[in-house]
XYZ file of N, CA and C in Angstrom:
789
model
N 10.874 -212.996 29.228
C 10.861 -214.474 28.738
C 12.055 -215.108 28.099
N 13.415 -216.070 28.355
C 14.098 -216.771 28.288
C 13.807 -217.255 26.877
N 14.579 -217.434 25.863
C 14.545 -217.778 24.372
C 14.263 -219.258 24.140
N 14.045 -220.211 24.049
C 14.503 -221.431 24.258
C 14.935 -222.161 23.009
N 16.340 -223.192 23.265
C 17.020 -222.868 22.078
C 16.571 -223.792 21.067
N 15.805 -224.704 21.089
C 14.955 -225.857 20.526
C 13.844 -224.725 19.027
N 12.724 -223.716 19.996
C 12.291 -223.063 18.740
C 13.185 -222.170 17.943
N 14.188 -221.566 18.592
C 15.682 -221.177 17.855
C 15.921 -221.975 17.048
N 16.474 -223.073 16.631
C 17.040 -223.827 15.991
C 15.913 -224.258 14.586
N 15.095 -224.176 15.013
C 13.598 -224.912 14.169
C 13.363 -223.223 13.504
N 13.353 -222.227 14.050
C 13.499 -220.659 13.172
C 14.112 -220.628 12.489
N 15.381 -220.535 12.766
C 16.151 -220.638 12.032
C 16.659 -221.452 11.067
N 16.359 -222.679 10.839
C 16.227 -223.498 10.063
C 14.868 -222.913 9.128
N 13.633 -222.864 9.459
C 12.948 -222.224 8.677
C 13.062 -221.478 7.866
N 13.764 -219.844 8.473
C 13.651 -218.579 7.863
C 14.744 -219.302 6.786
N 15.754 -219.888 6.398
C 17.139 -220.329 5.595
C 16.488 -220.850 4.634
N 15.136 -221.359 4.819
C 14.639 -222.059 3.251
C 15.169 -222.917 2.618
N 15.396 -224.212 3.147
C 15.607 -225.252 2.723
C 17.470 -225.606 2.858
N 18.314 -224.324 3.147
C 19.452 -224.511 3.104
C 20.151 -225.198 4.288
N 21.093 -225.691 4.352
C 21.498 -226.334 6.155
C 21.558 -225.178 7.111
N 22.418 -225.496 7.630
C 22.366 -224.409 9.055
C 23.639 -225.669 10.320
N 24.340 -224.857 10.133
C 25.859 -225.681 10.991
C 25.686 -225.545 12.119
N 26.131 -226.482 13.197
C 26.589 -226.256 14.682
C 26.765 -225.175 14.670
N 27.945 -224.431 14.160
C 28.345 -223.292 15.032
C 27.333 -222.319 14.345
N 26.626 -221.503 13.405
C 25.608 -220.938 13.512
C 25.062 -221.007 13.755
N 24.518 -221.951 14.341
C 23.318 -222.325 15.662
C 23.975 -221.944 17.343
N 25.042 -221.973 17.465
C 25.641 -221.948 18.882
C 25.841 -220.143 18.221
N 26.282 -219.315 17.358
C 26.496 -217.855 17.804
C 24.854 -217.670 17.376
N 24.261 -217.989 17.051
C 22.750 -217.820 17.037
C 21.901 -217.259 18.922
N 22.677 -218.483 18.616
C 22.223 -218.756 20.760
C 23.063 -217.730 21.154
N 24.085 -217.512 21.089
C 24.894 -216.566 22.113
C 24.252 -214.839 21.940
N 23.265 -215.168 21.215
C 22.932 -213.577 20.902
C 21.769 -213.301 21.579
N 21.297 -214.524 22.655
C 20.095 -214.405 23.134
C 20.857 -215.013 24.472
N 21.732 -215.204 24.915
C 22.337 -216.265 26.050
C 21.833 -217.341 26.614
N 22.112 -217.993 25.216
C 21.867 -219.558 25.553
C 23.334 -220.230 25.221
N 23.280 -220.685 26.212
C 24.630 -221.141 26.567
C 25.299 -222.198 25.076
N 26.271 -222.662 24.709
C 26.600 -222.945 23.427
C 26.307 -224.748 24.321
N 26.284 -225.728 25.067
C 26.020 -226.762 25.539
C 24.662 -227.085 25.025
N 23.668 -225.630 25.413
C 22.115 -226.104 25.356
C 21.843 -226.396 24.052
N 22.557 -225.756 23.161
C 23.044 -225.526 21.562
C 22.779 -226.727 21.763
N 23.693 -227.423 21.809
C 24.108 -229.423 21.137
C 23.097 -229.675 21.734
N 22.517 -229.722 23.088
C 21.801 -230.929 23.375
C 20.709 -230.514 22.545
N 19.798 -229.536 22.340
C 18.629 -229.185 21.531
C 19.157 -229.774 20.184
N 20.142 -229.694 19.548
C 20.535 -229.737 18.449
C 20.358 -231.672 18.147
N 20.746 -232.514 19.104
C 20.080 -234.107 19.687
C 19.367 -234.306 19.900
N 18.424 -233.363 20.185
C 16.830 -233.893 21.565
C 16.224 -233.639 19.739
N 15.836 -232.449 19.246
C 14.903 -232.490 17.815
C 15.611 -233.173 16.506
N 16.840 -233.982 16.648
C 17.583 -235.049 15.707
C 16.834 -236.539 16.232
N 16.919 -236.338 17.520
C 15.941 -237.463 18.111
C 14.438 -237.503 17.615
N 13.928 -236.179 17.955
C 12.355 -236.539 17.470
C 11.646 -236.304 16.223
N 12.558 -236.451 15.500
C 12.359 -236.373 13.827
C 12.422 -234.956 13.356
N 12.575 -233.615 13.954
C 12.674 -232.790 13.514
C 13.410 -232.231 12.082
N 14.897 -232.847 12.926
C 15.665 -232.106 12.197
C 16.876 -233.593 11.690
N 17.905 -233.069 10.840
C 18.607 -234.394 10.322
C 19.693 -234.199 10.206
N 21.000 -234.624 10.639
C 22.075 -234.431 10.284
C 23.008 -235.216 8.491
N 23.155 -233.535 7.912
C 23.509 -233.929 6.418
C 25.030 -234.266 6.322
N 25.605 -233.669 7.512
C 27.321 -233.991 7.346
C 27.329 -233.646 8.490
N 29.097 -233.833 8.837
C 29.380 -233.901 10.000
C 28.616 -231.899 10.789
N 28.430 -232.015 11.651
C 27.617 -230.245 11.850
C 27.031 -229.919 11.343
N 26.481 -230.333 10.221
C 25.517 -229.648 9.480
C 24.008 -230.356 9.301
N 23.082 -229.344 9.461
C 21.186 -230.143 9.940
C 20.626 -228.910 8.734
N 19.502 -229.945 8.647
C 18.160 -229.587 7.502
C 17.179 -230.199 8.518
N 16.029 -229.367 7.957
C 14.551 -230.030 8.484
C 14.463 -231.259 7.631
N 13.894 -232.219 8.561
C 13.275 -233.697 7.923
C 12.483 -233.048 7.131
N 11.904 -234.335 6.308
C 10.257 -234.242 5.568
C 8.920 -233.854 5.846
N 9.002 -234.476 7.316
C 8.243 -234.621 8.445
C 7.909 -232.592 8.828
N 9.114 -232.377 9.276
C 8.843 -231.084 9.581
C 8.398 -230.180 8.404
N 9.038 -230.304 7.435
C 8.450 -229.519 6.326
C 7.350 -229.590 5.979
N 6.693 -230.720 6.543
C 5.299 -231.220 5.884
C 4.158 -229.791 7.597
N 5.136 -229.954 8.655
C 4.108 -228.852 9.750
C 4.308 -227.817 9.328
N 5.805 -227.534 8.997
C 6.319 -225.921 8.912
C 5.589 -225.572 7.313
N 5.039 -226.510 6.552
C 4.572 -225.920 5.223
C 3.407 -224.548 5.349
N 2.214 -224.832 7.167
C 1.355 -223.336 7.124
C 2.343 -222.406 7.325
N 3.158 -222.467 7.749
C 4.377 -220.827 8.637
C 4.298 -220.620 7.327
N 5.759 -221.352 6.515
C 6.296 -220.846 5.036
C 4.970 -220.007 4.654
N 3.502 -220.444 4.158
C 3.221 -220.224 2.930
C 2.162 -218.666 3.245
N 3.048 -218.188 4.519
C 2.490 -216.824 4.450
C 2.771 -215.642 3.086
N 3.718 -215.571 2.421
C 4.257 -214.709 1.838
C 3.468 -214.638 0.299
N 2.651 -216.052 0.238
C 1.715 -216.152 -0.783
C 0.332 -216.392 -0.725
N -0.070 -216.067 0.868
C -1.276 -216.266 1.085
C -1.807 -214.999 0.491
N -1.520 -214.066 0.448
C -2.872 -212.948 -0.270
C -3.319 -213.507 -1.677
N -2.417 -214.106 -2.511
C -2.267 -214.365 -3.673
C -3.690 -215.386 -4.094
N -4.569 -216.088 -2.514
C -5.309 -217.135 -2.919
C -5.969 -216.080 -2.951
N -6.651 -214.910 -2.784
C -7.920 -214.686 -2.509
C -8.530 -214.177 -3.661
N -10.012 -214.508 -3.426
C -10.786 -214.284 -4.756
C -11.734 -212.982 -4.162
N -12.416 -212.862 -4.643
C -13.594 -211.781 -4.737
C -15.031 -213.056 -3.948
N -15.636 -211.687 -3.046
C -16.675 -212.462 -2.105
C -17.994 -212.765 -2.972
N -18.704 -213.276 -3.216
C -20.272 -213.729 -2.901
C -20.783 -213.541 -2.063
N -20.307 -213.852 -1.209
C -21.306 -213.174 0.170
C -21.390 -215.030 0.584
N -21.111 -215.962 0.304
C -21.336 -217.112 0.783
C -20.015 -217.760 1.588
N -20.340 -218.648 2.261
C -19.323 -218.740 3.380
C -18.919 -220.728 2.990
N -17.732 -220.864 3.992
C -17.602 -222.060 3.984
C -17.465 -223.292 5.395
N -17.972 -223.942 5.426
C -18.726 -224.655 6.885
C -17.272 -225.833 6.909
N -17.468 -226.198 8.632
C -16.711 -227.557 9.161
C -17.304 -227.306 9.772
N -17.747 -228.749 9.728
C -18.812 -229.836 10.899
C -17.936 -229.988 12.095
N -17.921 -230.362 12.723
C -17.158 -231.178 14.361
C -18.045 -231.778 14.753
N -19.286 -232.028 14.862
C -20.121 -232.278 15.815
C -19.697 -233.995 15.793
N -19.857 -234.558 17.198
C -19.036 -235.739 17.151
C -17.908 -236.245 17.243
N -16.957 -235.390 17.037
C -15.516 -235.355 17.198
C -15.216 -235.394 18.693
N -15.977 -235.558 19.157
C -15.796 -235.418 20.827
C -14.505 -234.053 21.433
N -14.483 -233.591 22.843
C -13.574 -232.452 23.922
C -12.884 -233.049 25.156
N -12.996 -234.336 24.750
C -12.583 -234.898 25.980
C -10.852 -234.585 25.775
N -10.413 -235.442 24.644
C -9.000 -235.594 24.120
C -8.530 -234.193 24.180
N -7.547 -233.408 25.093
C -7.422 -231.967 24.963
C -6.129 -231.608 23.929
N -5.036 -233.110 23.766
C -4.376 -232.587 22.819
C -4.812 -232.706 21.664
N -5.648 -233.903 21.118
C -6.302 -233.342 20.111
C -7.320 -232.475 19.654
N -8.148 -231.576 20.679
C -8.741 -230.414 20.807
C -8.066 -229.376 20.330
N -6.597 -229.291 20.823
C -6.025 -228.003 20.379
C -5.304 -228.399 18.756
N -4.608 -229.462 19.204
C -4.215 -229.642 17.509
C -5.670 -229.179 16.243
N -7.213 -229.510 16.649
C -7.953 -228.962 15.761
C -8.061 -227.367 16.187
N -8.443 -226.966 17.250
C -8.470 -225.801 17.183
C -7.011 -224.826 16.674
N -6.187 -225.352 16.622
C -5.052 -224.821 16.045
C -5.331 -224.834 14.572
N -5.884 -226.287 13.636
C -5.945 -226.085 12.792
C -6.841 -225.176 11.836
N -8.490 -225.020 12.582
C -9.635 -224.038 12.398
C -8.894 -222.843 12.297
N -8.131 -222.081 13.415
C -7.690 -220.879 13.552
C -7.102 -220.746 12.196
N -5.564 -221.398 12.013
C -4.895 -221.031 10.894
C -5.815 -221.012 9.690
N -7.084 -221.851 9.343
C -7.247 -221.623 8.351
C -8.455 -220.587 8.091
N -8.588 -219.713 9.348
C -9.575 -218.712 9.581
C -11.040 -218.615 10.025
N -10.742 -220.310 10.030
C -12.677 -220.501 10.507
C -12.959 -219.786 12.068
N -14.049 -219.930 12.530
C -14.688 -219.378 13.755
C -16.016 -220.280 13.809
N -16.218 -219.971 15.287
C -17.527 -221.075 15.732
C -18.319 -220.135 15.635
N -19.529 -220.424 14.975
C -20.764 -219.854 14.649
C -22.355 -220.582 15.788
N -21.357 -221.378 16.021
C -22.483 -222.658 16.908
C -21.474 -223.654 16.971
N -22.269 -224.110 17.711
C -21.266 -225.344 19.111
C -20.538 -226.342 17.790
N -19.262 -226.670 17.483
C -18.879 -227.552 16.901
C -19.446 -227.417 14.823
N -19.700 -226.243 14.821
C -20.001 -225.436 13.363
C -19.259 -224.413 12.933
N -18.140 -224.723 12.318
C -17.452 -222.984 11.762
C -17.371 -222.680 10.948
N -17.548 -221.361 10.299
C -17.264 -220.902 8.976
C -16.260 -219.611 8.645
N -15.895 -219.332 7.350
C -15.142 -218.485 7.277
C -15.661 -217.854 5.447
N -15.519 -217.090 5.454
C -15.864 -216.945 3.902
C -14.974 -217.359 3.285
N -16.465 -217.754 2.066
C -16.070 -218.523 0.850
C -15.345 -217.583 -0.386
N -14.176 -216.883 -0.155
C -12.970 -216.291 -1.134
C -11.531 -216.236 -1.077
N -11.190 -217.792 -0.754
C -9.799 -218.448 -1.101
C -10.312 -219.460 -2.379
N -8.750 -219.230 -3.382
C -8.886 -220.624 -3.985
C -9.157 -221.719 -3.901
N -10.232 -222.978 -4.827
C -10.337 -224.182 -4.353
C -10.851 -224.396 -3.705
N -11.813 -223.155 -3.259
C -12.873 -223.261 -2.341
C -13.255 -224.957 -0.922
N -13.927 -224.988 -1.410
C -14.531 -226.185 0.105
C -13.180 -227.241 -0.672
N -13.111 -228.036 -1.405
C -11.739 -229.053 -1.211
C -10.328 -228.139 -1.134
N -10.180 -227.162 -1.348
C -8.397 -226.776 -0.473
C -8.856 -226.434 0.531
N -9.908 -226.248 1.149
C -10.267 -226.301 2.416
C -10.004 -227.361 3.206
N -10.153 -228.452 2.434
C -10.609 -229.799 3.389
C -9.291 -230.357 3.140
N -8.753 -230.469 2.118
C -7.300 -230.832 2.287
C -6.113 -230.139 2.729
N -6.140 -228.738 3.251
C -5.576 -228.179 4.249
C -5.723 -228.388 5.827
N -7.230 -228.405 6.120
C -7.173 -229.286 7.351
C -6.494 -230.650 7.315
N -7.016 -231.505 6.139
C -6.470 -232.790 6.674
C -4.482 -232.986 6.215
N -3.678 -231.895 5.817
C -2.870 -231.616 5.939
C -2.602 -231.161 7.296
N -3.268 -230.340 8.339
C -2.892 -230.170 9.761
C -2.861 -231.390 10.700
N -4.030 -232.132 10.222
C -3.896 -233.593 11.408
C -5.548 -233.407 11.353
N -6.320 -233.070 10.099
C -8.175 -232.712 11.147
C -8.798 -233.568 10.019
N -9.227 -234.520 9.791
C -10.029 -234.840 8.943
C -12.377 -234.479 9.017
N -12.339 -233.788 8.655
C -13.655 -232.554 9.082
C -14.381 -232.358 7.709
N -15.143 -232.676 8.352
C -17.073 -232.563 6.557
C -16.772 -230.868 6.585
N -16.482 -230.849 5.331
C -16.280 -229.332 4.434
C -17.266 -229.361 4.025
N -18.254 -227.864 3.918
C -19.204 -228.270 2.405
C -19.151 -226.542 2.409
N -19.893 -225.834 1.533
C -20.770 -224.275 1.190
C -21.803 -224.512 1.807
N -21.533 -223.365 2.065
C -22.936 -222.899 3.540
C -24.008 -221.327 2.077
N -24.911 -221.188 2.267
C -25.612 -220.402 1.942
C -26.997 -220.176 2.625
N -27.554 -219.389 1.875
C -28.853 -218.504 2.533
C -28.937 -218.492 4.057
N -27.695 -217.813 4.915
C -28.428 -218.195 6.227
C -29.513 -217.077 6.537
N -30.104 -217.513 7.643
C -30.920 -216.305 7.718
C -30.370 -214.676 8.167
N -30.680 -213.872 8.280
C -30.517 -212.424 8.872
C -29.982 -212.299 10.095
N -30.715 -212.800 11.189
C -29.544 -213.121 12.496
C -28.405 -213.806 11.906
N -28.412 -215.207 11.839
C -27.131 -215.980 11.562
C -25.950 -215.510 10.707
N -27.317 -214.748 9.595
C -25.661 -213.869 8.845
C -25.063 -213.270 9.453
N -25.611 -212.070 10.171
C -25.129 -210.765 11.343
C -24.256 -211.344 12.150
N -24.722 -212.405 12.571
C -23.513 -212.957 13.385
C -22.383 -213.346 13.424
N -22.154 -213.919 11.612
C -21.006 -215.186 11.151
C -20.479 -213.695 10.694
N -20.793 -212.408 10.054
C -19.714 -211.366 9.473
C -19.430 -211.063 10.953
N -20.348 -210.951 12.092
C -19.026 -210.857 13.636
C -18.541 -211.241 13.919
N -17.954 -212.562 13.727
C -17.400 -213.563 13.741
C -15.937 -213.072 13.923
N -14.738 -212.535 13.481
C -13.769 -211.691 13.394
C -13.525 -210.509 14.119
N -12.643 -210.095 14.867
C -12.617 -208.465 15.221
C -11.827 -207.637 13.994
N -12.786 -207.082 13.448
C -12.347 -206.442 12.002
C -11.448 -205.643 12.536
N -11.759 -204.626 13.634
C -11.493 -203.375 13.945
C -10.100 -203.714 14.361
N -9.774 -205.127 15.506
C -8.267 -205.219 15.780
C -7.487 -205.743 14.500
N -7.645 -206.413 13.644
C -7.124 -207.069 12.188
C -6.706 -206.106 12.080
N -7.439 -204.598 11.984
C -7.187 -203.200 10.962
C -6.265 -202.509 11.265
N -6.414 -202.728 13.186
C -5.278 -201.552 13.834
C -3.878 -202.703 13.737
N -4.320 -203.774 13.823
C -2.377 -204.032 13.504
C -1.792 -204.588 12.498
N -2.321 -204.403 11.560
C -2.193 -204.161 10.220
C -1.364 -202.888 10.431
N -2.023 -201.867 10.538
C -1.440 -200.403 10.748
C -0.208 -200.239 11.884
N -0.526 -201.147 12.969
C 0.725 -200.886 14.038
C 2.213 -202.110 13.700
N 1.662 -202.848 13.067
C 2.824 -203.540 12.633
C 3.583 -202.678 11.285
N 2.599 -202.551 10.772
C 3.377 -201.833 9.560
C 4.615 -200.532 9.933
N 4.065 -199.592 10.896
C 4.536 -198.547 11.582
C 5.529 -199.326 11.824
N 5.283 -200.508 13.240
C 6.609 -201.271 13.793
C 8.051 -201.259 12.573
N 7.523 -201.954 11.440
C 8.342 -202.339 10.674
C 8.967 -201.818 9.790
N 8.283 -200.221 9.613
C 8.899 -199.110 9.050
C 10.051 -198.486 9.707
N 9.319 -198.336 10.724
C 10.376 -197.596 11.129
C 11.682 -198.651 11.879
N 11.498 -199.083 11.975
C 12.820 -200.520 12.476
C 13.777 -200.107 10.894
N 13.216 -200.449 10.113
C 13.417 -200.971 8.481
C 14.322 -199.573 8.513
N 14.231 -197.883 9.420
C 14.673 -197.243 8.544
C 16.268 -196.716 9.667
N 16.054 -197.622 11.035
C 17.029 -197.441 11.739
C 17.830 -198.665 11.476
N 18.337 -199.646 10.431
C 18.938 -200.849 10.651
C 20.138 -200.104 10.337
N 20.512 -198.959 10.194
C 21.829 -198.966 9.609
C 22.713 -198.042 11.070
N 21.868 -198.046 12.112
C 22.927 -197.226 12.917
C 22.857 -198.632 14.214
N 22.443 -199.769 13.727
C 22.452 -200.709 14.594
C 24.049 -201.729 14.130
N 24.540 -202.051 15.342
C 25.537 -203.257 14.976
C 24.500 -204.388 14.568
N 25.875 -205.333 13.862
C 25.170 -206.309 13.202
C 24.201 -207.230 13.977
N 25.083 -207.695 15.601
C 24.563 -208.438 16.474
C 23.296 -207.713 17.579
N 22.917 -207.042 16.976
C 21.680 -206.030 17.661
C 20.493 -206.101 16.820
N 20.956 -206.126 15.322
C 20.340 -205.612 14.332
C 19.477 -207.372 14.063
N 20.861 -208.565 14.199
C 20.216 -209.608 14.678
C 18.999 -210.172 15.060
N 19.136 -209.551 16.498
C 18.425 -209.969 17.079
C 17.270 -209.251 16.868
N 17.083 -208.293 17.227
C 16.259 -207.201 17.042
C 15.077 -208.053 15.534
N 15.965 -208.287 14.165
C 14.940 -208.611 13.719
C 14.069 -209.950 13.669
N 15.338 -211.212 14.333
C 14.232 -211.948 14.972
C 13.540 -211.967 15.785
N 13.356 -211.006 16.744
C 12.476 -211.497 17.783
C 11.011 -210.212 17.548
N 11.473 -209.753 16.636
C 10.581 -208.661 15.711
C 9.744 -209.144 14.790
N 9.697 -210.154 14.101
C 10.256 -210.936 12.955
C 8.970 -211.770 13.317
N 9.527 -212.739 14.658
C 9.081 -214.021 15.118
C 7.010 -213.230 15.594
N 7.128 -212.035 15.838
C 5.508 -211.867 15.882
C 5.002 -211.602 14.657
N 5.641 -210.667 14.096
C 4.960 -210.106 13.012
C 4.104 -211.371 11.765
N 5.527 -212.361 11.725
C 4.801 -213.038 10.712
C 3.903 -214.268 11.587
N 4.079 -214.465 12.683
C 2.717 -215.661 12.908
C 1.619 -214.227 13.217
N 1.555 -213.195 12.969
C 0.549 -212.229 12.972
C -0.510 -212.656 11.229
N 1.013 -213.085 10.339
C 0.771 -213.215 9.110
C -0.335 -214.549 8.848
N 0.485 -215.239 9.968
C 0.215 -216.341 9.173
C -0.966 -217.494 9.752
N -1.409 -216.481 11.337
C -2.995 -216.599 11.919
C -3.875 -215.781 10.775
N -3.472 -214.723 9.997
C -4.369 -214.034 9.609
C -5.263 -214.664 8.757
N -6.975 -214.412 9.066
C -7.752 -215.103 8.481
C -8.481 -215.181 6.978
N -7.985 -213.990 6.302
C -8.064 -213.775 4.845
C -9.216 -213.116 4.726
N -10.056 -212.355 4.902
C -11.094 -212.068 4.754
C -11.477 -211.042 4.160
N -12.083 -211.259 3.464
C -12.662 -210.537 2.061
C -12.427 -209.178 2.445
N -12.249 -208.514 1.589
C -12.118 -206.472 1.540
C -13.359 -206.170 1.844
N -15.102 -206.877 1.946
C -15.916 -206.281 2.601
C -15.917 -206.159 3.685
N -15.190 -206.657 4.560
C -15.073 -207.249 5.776
C -13.733 -206.405 6.395
N -12.776 -206.078 5.885
C -12.236 -205.426 7.057
C -10.754 -204.593 5.373
N -9.518 -204.185 6.020
C -9.492 -202.718 5.574
C -8.389 -203.672 4.405
N -8.550 -204.147 3.304
C -7.648 -204.776 2.156
C -6.538 -203.907 1.837
N -6.335 -202.751 1.604
C -5.312 -201.845 1.570
C -3.962 -201.939 2.665
N -4.722 -201.903 3.864
C -4.056 -202.495 4.934
C -3.004 -202.780 4.925
N -4.158 -204.451 4.545
C -3.408 -205.692 4.956
C -2.156 -205.918 3.956
N -2.167 -205.541 2.718
C -1.580 -205.368 1.051
C -0.442 -204.578 1.952
N -0.183 -203.567 2.159
C 0.584 -202.764 2.503
C 1.379 -203.819 3.888
N 0.620 -204.263 4.541
C 1.559 -204.431 5.741
C 2.501 -205.838 4.660
N 1.718 -206.763 4.106
C 2.175 -207.796 3.912
C 3.588 -206.820 2.831
N 3.815 -206.289 2.149
C 4.323 -205.652 1.469
C 5.474 -205.002 2.406
N 5.233 -204.790 3.290
C 6.387 -204.284 4.376
C 7.119 -205.487 5.059
N 6.297 -206.187 5.003
C 6.723 -207.735 6.436
C 7.905 -208.259 5.083
N 7.805 -208.419 3.922
C 8.714 -209.231 2.977
C 9.381 -208.236 2.922
N 9.535 -207.042 2.765
C 10.926 -206.116 2.790
C 11.792 -206.390 3.972
N 11.058 -206.701 5.924
C 11.542 -207.036 6.335
C 12.163 -208.409 6.651
N 11.378 -209.185 5.993
C 12.522 -210.687 5.734
C 13.506 -210.728 5.050
N 13.759 -210.288 4.005
C 14.369 -210.106 2.814
C 15.638 -209.626 3.706
N 15.235 -207.892 4.326
C 16.510 -207.594 4.836
C 17.207 -208.507 6.320
N 15.899 -208.811 7.052
C 16.208 -209.988 7.905
C 17.286 -210.982 7.616
N 16.753 -211.581 6.317
C 17.582 -212.663 6.236
C 18.906 -212.734 5.829
N 19.568 -210.981 5.398
C 20.317 -210.386 4.361
C 21.459 -210.192 5.835
N 20.888 -210.276 6.740
C 21.324 -209.817 8.629
C 22.124 -210.979 8.844
N 20.977 -211.958 9.268
C 21.521 -213.269 9.202
C 22.492 -213.764 8.854
N 23.060 -213.747 7.292
C 23.596 -214.529 6.712
C 25.019 -213.142 7.102
N 25.406 -212.194 7.067
C 26.521 -211.127 7.284
C 26.743 -211.848 8.763
N 25.853 -212.257 9.775
C 26.242 -212.714 10.764
C 26.996 -213.716 11.136
N 25.875 -214.928 10.003
C 27.044 -216.318 10.037
C 28.551 -215.966 9.403
N 28.490 -215.378 7.929
C 29.882 -215.138 7.820
C 30.820 -214.596 9.022
N 30.804 -213.811 9.455
C 31.624 -212.935 10.710
C 31.850 -213.506 11.699
N 31.006 -214.519 11.919
C 31.078 -215.473 12.878
C 32.557 -216.663 12.639
N 31.916 -216.939 11.364
C 32.650 -218.145 10.982
C 34.227 -217.416 10.491
N 34.210 -216.125 10.247
C 35.765 -215.896 9.455
C 36.542 -215.534 10.920
N 36.046 -215.263 12.401
C 36.228 -214.863 13.826
C 37.081 -216.071 14.336
N 36.236 -217.670 13.852
C 36.826 -218.525 14.277
C 37.291 -219.385 13.180
N 37.630 -219.081 12.195
C 38.396 -219.469 11.363
C 40.002 -219.433 11.504
């Protein structure tokens, strides 16, 4: 599947952690994925018109405050595990009844917001997640609001044995554990062979591998240790952080090489 220029530019700016991206660097990045210079320039113009990026100087771009708000959930994966607290067996509930399902666009926003927050549907329009994150119900309510959802959020305990068993089984914990181990192995093996790769190949691979690896962590439900292999998750996060650091260095080196060749 051909990588599109707009997502490429947004992800490059997101990975830059507040630094600017030049049109020249965006064009160099696009060349790695066979995206023509004109397509990159058109994408920069369209993203500016959409209010997601803004020009800070001639040929220099950064994310707008609006884009940073939307990107906040993605950028937060590095500190996500720090939110974890011991689980006492209670739940956080999100009640969505009466909101309707006819507006497909709003429904997609709601489902994405709930997934980002690690919530799963126990019964129609009633979503749960373990109450094991700092801030409990208030933090979840605020996070959903930032994601565009005004929902009734409350603590829930005392489920009957049948519903408690169903609640515990809402997440495919085996798949989560396998995902931690598989991604850890993939990233570790890639880190070991980085010295053998050309700068261009390393940049291309770190973008494609990292895109999937980070997405997995962004949508991780952050379940308590009693439900998943917390050690496997912690190892995965540590390897992903190292991968992210190496990838950042590779892309900076690529930009510098490109700028020297065009000087």
